[in-house]
CSV table of C-alpha atoms in Angstrom, one decimal:
chain,number,residue,atom,x,y,z
N,186,MET,CA,34.0,-42.4,-0.7
N,187,LYS,CA,34.7,-41.3,-4.5
N,188,LEU,CA,33.8,-37.7,-5.2
N,189,GLU,CA,32.3,-36.6,-8.3
N,190,VAL,CA,33.6,-33.3,-9.7
N,191,TYR,CA,30.2,-31.5,-8.7
N,192,GLN,CA,30.8,-32.6,-5.1
N,193,ILE,CA,34.0,-30.6,-5.1
N,194,ILE,CA,33.0,-27.4,-6.9
N,195,VAL,CA,29.3,-26.8,-5.1
N,196,PRO,CA,30.6,-27.1,-1.7
N,197,LEU,CA,33.5,-25.0,-2.6
N,198,ALA,CA,31.2,-22.1,-4.1
N,199,SER,CA,29.0,-22.6,-1.0
N,200,LEU,CA,31.8,-21.9,1.0
N,201,GLY,CA,32.4,-18.8,-0.9
N,202,PHE,CA,28.9,-17.3,-0.7
N,203,VAL,CA,28.9,-18.2,3.0
N,204,PHE,CA,32.5,-16.1,3.3
N,205,ASN,CA,30.7,-13.5,1.2
N,206,LEU,CA,27.9,-13.3,3.4
N,207,VAL,CA,29.7,-13.2,6.6
N,208,ARG,CA,32.1,-10.2,5.2
N,209,ARG,CA,28.8,-8.4,4.1
N,210,PHE,CA,27.7,-8.8,7.7
N,211,LEU,CA,30.8,-7.2,9.4
N,212,LYS,CA,30.6,-4.7,6.8
N,213,SER,CA,27.3,-4.1,8.0
N,214,LYS,CA,25.8,-4.4,4.3
N,215,ALA,CA,23.5,-7.3,5.7
N,216,SER,CA,21.5,-7.8,8.8
N,217,TRP,CA,22.2,-11.0,11.0
N,218,GLN,CA,18.9,-12.3,9.9
N,219,GLU,CA,20.0,-12.0,6.2
N,220,ALA,CA,23.2,-13.5,6.8
N,221,ALA,CA,22.0,-16.4,9.0
N,222,LEU,CA,19.4,-17.0,6.7
N,223,GLY,CA,21.9,-16.9,3.6
N,224,ALA,CA,24.6,-19.0,5.3
N,225,ALA,CA,22.2,-21.8,6.4
N,226,PHE,CA,20.7,-22.1,2.7
N,227,TRP,CA,24.4,-22.2,1.0
N,228,LEU,CA,25.6,-24.5,3.8
N,229,SER,CA,22.6,-26.9,3.2
N,230,VAL,CA,23.3,-26.7,-0.3
N,231,GLY,CA,27.1,-27.3,0.3
N,232,ILE,CA,26.3,-30.8,2.3
N,233,PHE,CA,23.5,-31.8,0.0
N,234,ALA,CA,26.2,-31.9,-2.8
N,235,LEU,CA,28.5,-33.9,-0.6
N,236,PHE,CA,26.0,-36.5,0.5
N,237,PRO,CA,23.2,-36.7,-2.3
N,238,ASP,CA,22.1,-40.0,-1.8
N,239,ALA,CA,22.0,-40.2,2.0
N,240,ILE,CA,20.4,-36.9,2.2
N,241,SER,CA,17.6,-37.4,-0.4
N,242,LYS,CA,16.9,-41.1,1.3
N,243,ALA,CA,16.5,-39.1,4.5
N,244,ILE,CA,14.4,-36.5,3.5
N,245,ALA,CA,12.2,-39.1,1.7
N,246,ASP,CA,12.0,-41.3,4.9
N,247,PHE,CA,11.3,-38.4,6.9
N,248,PHE,CA,8.3,-37.6,4.6
N,249,GLY,CA,7.4,-40.9,3.8
N,250,ILE,CA,8.1,-40.8,0.0
N,251,LYS,CA,9.0,-43.8,-1.3
N,252,SER,CA,11.1,-42.6,-4.2
N,253,ASN,CA,14.5,-40.3,-3.2
N,254,ILE,CA,14.0,-38.7,-6.8
N,255,ASN,CA,10.5,-37.4,-5.3
N,256,ALA,CA,12.1,-36.3,-2.4
N,257,ILE,CA,14.7,-34.2,-4.6
N,258,ILE,CA,11.6,-32.6,-6.5
N,259,PHE,CA,9.7,-31.5,-3.4
N,260,PHE,CA,12.9,-30.2,-2.2
N,261,CYS,CA,13.6,-28.1,-5.3
N,262,LEU,CA,10.1,-27.0,-5.5
N,263,GLY,CA,10.6,-25.6,-1.6
N,264,LEU,CA,13.7,-23.9,-3.0
N,265,ILE,CA,11.6,-22.3,-5.7
N,266,PHE,CA,9.1,-21.2,-3.0
N,267,PHE,CA,11.8,-19.8,-1.2
N,268,PHE,CA,13.4,-17.8,-3.9
N,269,GLN,CA,9.8,-16.4,-5.0
N,270,TYR,CA,9.5,-15.0,-1.3
N,271,LYS,CA,13.0,-13.3,-1.4
N,272,LEU,CA,12.0,-12.1,-4.8
N,273,PHE,CA,8.9,-10.6,-3.7
N,274,PHE,CA,10.2,-9.4,-0.3
N,275,MET,CA,13.1,-7.5,-2.6
N,276,LEU,CA,10.5,-6.2,-5.0
N,277,LYS,CA,8.1,-4.8,-2.4
N,278,LYS,CA,11.3,-3.1,-0.5
N,279,ASN,CA,12.6,-1.4,-3.7
N,280,GLN,CA,8.9,-0.4,-4.5
N,281,MET,CA,8.8,1.3,-1.0
N,282,ALA,CA,11.9,3.1,-1.7
N,283,ILE,CA,11.1,4.4,-4.9
N,284,THR,CA,7.7,5.8,-3.7
N,285,GLU,CA,9.6,7.1,-0.4
N,286,LEU,CA,12.1,8.9,-3.0
N,287,ALA,CA,9.4,10.1,-5.2
N,288,ARG,CA,7.6,11.5,-2.0
N,289,LYS,CA,10.7,13.4,-1.0
N,290,ILE,CA,11.4,15.0,-4.3
N,291,THR,CA,7.6,16.0,-4.6
N,292,LEU,CA,7.8,17.6,-1.2
N,293,GLN,CA,10.9,19.3,-1.5
N,294,GLN,CA,9.5,20.9,-4.7
N,295,ALA,CA,6.3,21.8,-2.8
N,296,GLU,CA,8.6,23.6,-0.1
N,297,LYS,CA,10.7,25.5,-2.7
N,298,GLU,CA,7.3,26.6,-4.1
N,299,ASP,CA,5.9,27.6,-1.0
N,300,LEU,CA,8.8,29.8,-0.2
N,301,GLN,CA,8.6,31.4,-3.5
N,302,SER,CA,5.2,32.4,-3.2
T,237,MET,CA,-17.2,22.7,14.2
T,238,MET,CA,-14.6,23.3,11.6
T,239,ARG,CA,-15.4,26.3,9.3
T,240,PRO,CA,-14.8,25.4,5.7
T,241,GLU,CA,-11.8,27.6,5.5
T,242,GLN,CA,-10.0,25.5,8.1
T,243,ILE,CA,-10.6,22.3,5.8
T,244,TRP,CA,-8.2,21.2,3.1
T,245,ILE,CA,-9.7,18.6,0.4
T,246,VAL,CA,-7.2,16.6,-1.0
T,247,ILE,CA,-7.5,14.8,-4.2
T,248,PRO,CA,-5.2,12.1,-5.5
T,249,ALA,CA,-5.2,12.0,-9.2
T,250,TYR,CA,-3.7,10.1,-12.1
T,251,ASN,CA,-4.5,11.1,-15.9
T,252,GLU,CA,-7.7,12.9,-14.9
T,253,GLY,CA,-7.3,15.7,-17.0
T,254,PRO,CA,-10.7,15.6,-18.8
T,255,VAL,CA,-12.3,16.0,-15.4
T,256,ILE,CA,-10.4,17.3,-12.6
T,257,GLY,CA,-10.9,21.1,-13.6
T,258,GLN,CA,-14.9,20.3,-12.9
T,259,VAL,CA,-14.5,18.5,-9.9
T,260,VAL,CA,-12.0,21.4,-8.1
T,261,SER,CA,-14.5,23.8,-9.2
T,262,LYS,CA,-17.3,21.8,-7.6
T,263,VAL,CA,-15.2,21.4,-4.6
T,264,ALA,CA,-14.7,25.5,-4.5
T,265,GLY,CA,-18.1,26.0,-5.2
T,266,SER,CA,-19.2,23.8,-2.5
T,267,GLY,CA,-17.8,26.3,0.1
T,268,PHE,CA,-14.2,24.8,0.3
T,269,PRO,CA,-12.0,27.1,-1.1
T,270,ASN,CA,-8.6,24.9,-0.1
T,271,VAL,CA,-7.9,22.4,-2.4
T,272,LEU,CA,-5.0,20.1,-3.0
T,273,VAL,CA,-4.3,18.0,-6.1
T,274,ILE,CA,-2.0,15.3,-5.5
T,275,ASP,CA,-0.9,14.8,-9.4
T,276,ASP,CA,0.7,11.0,-9.1
T,277,GLY,CA,2.9,11.2,-12.1
T,278,SER,CA,0.1,12.0,-14.9
T,279,LYS,CA,0.8,11.7,-18.4
T,280,ASP,CA,-1.8,14.0,-19.4
T,281,ASP,CA,-2.7,17.8,-18.5
T,282,THR,CA,-3.9,16.8,-14.9
T,283,ALA,CA,-1.6,19.1,-13.0
T,284,ARG,CA,-2.3,22.3,-15.4
T,285,GLN,CA,-6.1,21.8,-15.4
T,286,ALA,CA,-6.3,21.5,-11.6
T,287,ARG,CA,-3.9,24.8,-11.2
T,288,LEU,CA,-6.0,26.5,-13.9
T,289,ALA,CA,-9.1,25.7,-11.6
T,290,GLY,CA,-7.6,27.1,-8.6
T,291,ALA,CA,-5.7,24.0,-6.7
T,292,ARG,CA,-2.6,23.7,-4.9
T,293,VAL,CA,-0.9,21.0,-6.9
T,294,LEU,CA,1.8,18.6,-5.8
T,295,SER,CA,3.2,16.5,-8.5
T,296,HIS,CA,5.1,12.9,-8.2
T,297,PRO,CA,7.7,12.4,-10.7
T,298,ILE,CA,6.7,9.1,-11.4
T,299,ASN,CA,3.2,7.3,-11.0
T,300,ARG,CA,3.4,5.4,-7.4
T,301,GLY,CA,-0.3,4.7,-7.1
T,302,ALA,CA,-3.3,6.1,-4.9
T,303,GLY,CA,-2.1,5.1,-1.7
T,304,ALA,CA,1.3,6.7,-2.1
T,305,ALA,CA,-0.4,9.9,-3.5
T,306,ALA,CA,-2.7,9.6,-0.3
T,307,GLN,CA,0.4,9.6,1.8
T,308,THR,CA,2.0,12.1,0.2
T,309,GLY,CA,-1.1,14.3,0.9
T,310,LEU,CA,-1.0,13.5,4.7
T,311,ALA,CA,2.7,14.3,4.8
T,312,TYR,CA,2.2,17.8,3.2
T,313,ALA,CA,-0.7,18.2,5.6
T,314,ARG,CA,1.4,17.5,8.5
T,315,ARG,CA,4.2,19.8,7.5
T,316,GLN,CA,1.6,22.6,6.9
T,317,GLY,CA,0.2,21.8,10.2
T,318,TRP,CA,-3.5,21.4,8.9
T,319,ASN,CA,-6.3,20.4,11.2
T,320,CYS,CA,-8.8,18.7,9.1
T,321,VAL,CA,-8.1,17.0,5.7
T,322,VAL,CA,-11.0,15.6,3.8
T,323,GLN,CA,-9.8,13.3,0.8
T,324,ILE,CA,-12.3,12.8,-2.2
T,325,ASP,CA,-11.8,10.7,-5.7
T,326,ALA,CA,-10.8,12.6,-8.6
T,327,ASP,CA,-12.9,10.9,-11.2
T,328,GLY,CA,-16.2,12.9,-10.4
T,329,GLN,CA,-18.3,10.1,-8.6
T,330,HIS,CA,-18.4,12.0,-5.3
T,331,HIS,CA,-20.6,14.8,-4.7
T,332,PRO,CA,-18.5,17.7,-2.9
T,333,GLU,CA,-21.8,18.8,-1.1
T,334,ASP,CA,-21.4,15.9,1.0
T,335,ILE,CA,-18.6,17.2,2.5
T,336,HIS,CA,-20.6,19.1,5.1
T,337,ARG,CA,-22.1,16.0,5.8
T,338,LEU,CA,-18.9,14.3,7.0
T,339,VAL,CA,-17.7,17.7,8.9
T,340,GLU,CA,-21.3,17.4,10.6
T,341,VAL,CA,-20.7,13.7,11.9
T,342,GLN,CA,-17.3,14.4,12.9
T,343,ALA,CA,-18.5,17.4,15.2
T,344,GLN,CA,-21.3,14.9,16.7
T,345,THR,CA,-19.0,12.2,17.3
T,346,GLU,CA,-15.7,13.5,17.7
T,347,ALA,CA,-14.2,10.8,15.0
T,348,ASP,CA,-10.8,11.0,13.9
T,349,ILE,CA,-11.8,9.5,10.7
T,350,VAL,CA,-15.2,9.9,9.2
T,351,LEU,CA,-15.8,7.3,6.4
T,352,GLY,CA,-17.9,8.6,3.7
T,353,SER,CA,-20.2,5.4,3.1
T,354,ARG,CA,-21.7,4.5,-0.3
T,355,PHE,CA,-23.6,1.7,1.3
T,356,LEU,CA,-25.3,3.4,4.4
T,357,ASP,CA,-28.1,5.2,2.0
T,358,PRO,CA,-27.3,3.6,-1.4
T,359,SER,CA,-27.3,5.6,-4.5
T,360,PRO,CA,-29.4,4.3,-7.3
T,361,GLY,CA,-27.1,3.1,-10.4
T,362,ILE,CA,-24.4,1.6,-8.3
T,363,PRO,CA,-23.2,-1.1,-10.3
T,364,PRO,CA,-23.8,-4.9,-9.4
T,365,THR,CA,-20.0,-5.7,-9.9
T,366,ARG,CA,-18.9,-2.6,-7.8
T,367,ILE,CA,-21.3,-4.0,-4.9
T,368,LEU,CA,-19.9,-7.3,-5.2
T,369,TYR,CA,-16.5,-6.0,-5.1
T,370,ASN,CA,-17.0,-3.9,-2.3
T,371,ARG,CA,-18.7,-6.4,-0.4
T,372,ILE,CA,-15.6,-8.9,-0.9
T,373,SER,CA,-13.3,-5.9,0.3
T,374,ASN,CA,-15.4,-5.3,3.2
T,375,VAL,CA,-15.1,-8.9,4.5
T,376,LEU,CA,-11.7,-9.0,3.9
T,377,THR,CA,-10.8,-5.6,5.8
T,378,ASN,CA,-13.6,-6.4,8.5
T,379,THR,CA,-11.9,-9.5,9.4
T,380,PHE,CA,-8.8,-7.6,10.7
T,381,CYS,CA,-11.0,-5.0,12.4
T,382,GLN,CA,-12.4,-4.7,15.8
T,383,ARG,CA,-15.6,-3.4,14.1
T,384,ASN,CA,-17.6,-3.8,10.8
T,385,TYR,CA,-17.7,-0.8,8.3
T,386,SER,CA,-20.0,-0.6,5.7
T,387,ASP,CA,-17.6,1.0,2.9
T,388,THR,CA,-14.0,-0.1,3.6
T,389,GLN,CA,-12.9,0.9,0.3
T,390,THR,CA,-14.6,4.7,-0.1
T,391,GLY,CA,-11.9,7.2,-1.1
T,392,PHE,CA,-14.2,9.9,0.7
T,393,ARG,CA,-12.6,10.4,4.1
T,394,LEU,CA,-12.2,13.0,6.6
T,395,LEU,CA,-9.4,13.0,8.8
T,396,SER,CA,-8.8,14.9,12.0
T,397,ALA,CA,-5.4,16.6,13.1
T,398,ARG,CA,-5.0,13.3,15.3
T,399,ALA,CA,-5.4,11.0,12.4
T,400,ILE,CA,-3.0,13.1,10.2
T,401,ARG,CA,-0.5,13.0,12.8
T,402,ASN,CA,-0.5,9.4,13.4
T,403,LEU,CA,-1.4,7.7,10.2
T,404,ARG,CA,1.6,6.4,7.9
T,405,LEU,CA,0.4,4.3,5.2
T,406,ARG,CA,3.0,2.1,3.5
T,407,LEU,CA,0.7,0.5,0.7
T,408,ASP,CA,1.3,2.3,-2.6
T,409,GLY,CA,-2.3,1.0,-4.2
T,410,PHE,CA,-5.6,1.0,-3.4
T,411,GLY,CA,-5.0,-1.5,-0.7
T,412,TYR,CA,-4.2,2.0,1.5
T,413,CYS,CA,-8.3,1.9,1.9
T,414,SER,CA,-8.1,-1.0,4.0
T,415,GLU,CA,-4.6,-0.3,5.9
T,416,MET,CA,-6.0,3.2,6.9
T,417,ILE,CA,-8.9,1.6,8.8
T,418,VAL,CA,-6.7,-1.5,10.6
T,419,GLN,CA,-4.0,1.2,11.5
T,420,ALA,CA,-6.2,3.6,12.9
T,421,GLU,CA,-7.9,0.9,14.9
T,422,GLU,CA,-4.2,-0.4,16.0
T,423,LYS,CA,-3.7,3.3,17.2
T,424,GLY,CA,-6.8,3.9,18.9
T,425,LEU,CA,-8.4,6.6,16.4
T,426,ARG,CA,-11.9,6.7,16.4
T,427,ILE,CA,-13.8,5.9,13.2
T,428,ALA,CA,-17.3,7.1,12.4
T,429,GLU,CA,-19.5,6.8,9.1
T,430,ALA,CA,-21.4,9.1,7.1
T,431,PRO,CA,-23.8,8.3,4.3
T,432,ILE,CA,-22.6,9.6,0.9
T,433,GLN,CA,-24.1,9.9,-2.7
T,434,VAL,CA,-22.3,8.5,-5.6
T,435,THR,CA,-22.6,9.2,-9.6
T,436,TYR,CA,-20.9,6.8,-11.8
T,437,THR,CA,-20.4,7.6,-15.3
T,438,ASP,CA,-18.7,5.4,-17.9
T,439,TYR,CA,-15.4,7.6,-17.3
T,440,SER,CA,-15.6,6.6,-13.4
T,441,LEU,CA,-16.3,3.2,-14.1
T,442,ASN,CA,-13.3,3.0,-16.4
T,443,LYS,CA,-10.9,4.8,-13.8
T,444,GLY,CA,-12.1,2.4,-10.8
T,445,GLN,CA,-10.5,-0.8,-9.8
T,446,ASP,CA,-11.1,-4.1,-11.8
T,447,LEU,CA,-10.9,-7.5,-11.0
T,448,VAL,CA,-6.8,-7.9,-11.6
T,449,MET,CA,-6.7,-4.9,-9.5
T,450,GLY,CA,-8.9,-5.8,-6.7
T,451,VAL,CA,-6.9,-9.3,-6.4
T,452,THR,CA,-3.4,-7.6,-6.2
T,453,THR,CA,-4.9,-5.3,-3.5
T,454,ALA,CA,-5.8,-8.1,-1.7
T,455,VAL,CA,-2.7,-9.8,-2.1
T,456,ASP,CA,-0.9,-6.9,-1.0
T,457,LEU,CA,-2.8,-6.2,1.9
T,458,LEU,CA,-2.7,-9.5,3.3
T,459,TRP,CA,1.1,-10.0,2.6
T,460,LYS,CA,1.6,-7.1,5.0
T,461,LEU,CA,-1.2,-7.9,7.6
T,462,LEU,CA,0.3,-11.4,7.8
T,463,PHE,CA,4.1,-11.4,7.2
T,464,TYR,CA,4.6,-7.6,8.7
T,465,PRO,CA,2.1,-6.9,11.0
T,466,SER,CA,4.4,-4.4,12.8
T,467,LYS,CA,4.4,-2.3,9.4
T,468,MET,CA,0.7,-1.8,9.7
T,469,LYS,CA,1.2,0.0,12.9
């Protein structure tokens, strides 16, 4: 099997991301769900880079799509939705954290004022 | 029945400088001397006007939304050990005399939450767009409720000590109106409704939810209900 340059770089980068996720999990900086989901994603990217034709054909056959180019487009759309979901989730999480912080500051200030009066 | 001095009137407010003083004075004039204004990071003089009118004021350092302000009011009420809170809107659309009606209904029904409904005995002059918007919101909210409520988006609500202790609102925006009802049912709190009157002015119509906000609110609520049902409890 003749390997293109990207077929070496992408799997290596994927492995790097997986190791990073494992490290974050071991240091309790990521939950196991986050680590497992991220690792599954990066491993599938690495494997897809190694066997692009076979996988896109398998996806095309599975979904009954005639061209494997279409399969790649659908796969990419799926990825975009996945990232959109992750971004929306992160945004909501950050918004909640900001609100919680604003509330703590407000209540601390109120407590000070109550003590003074 | 609760005496007026045992009840705190909580008013979440954002950029309501032109009217907040009048709203606070009207509430006090209706026999309710305890008024708490949650200034949600206003850019104008809302906090100063509310203080001048005699309200206790808590200020968010930045704007976080009506739901966030309401939850700050509840958190403060819990810390202070208040037994009853009535929340009203800051734009002057509500009639503070109706607080008595909510208190009466609470005493009769022993409900934990009394919703002031604009549609049980509708006031003249509610704009058709508001009626439509509220009907859509009612359908959406009631889908997730055990009972049907006539006004799920009302900002006029009485909360008992049990409701104050148990509710933990997480939606920052106007979606908290629906979230409160869904969460209250989940926690076994009793909900009643009482008819209230409203007066819409050009000012209050400009302050309310528009279509874009309504859609955002609905998406926020659905997101929480479908993907994080545990967060609604």
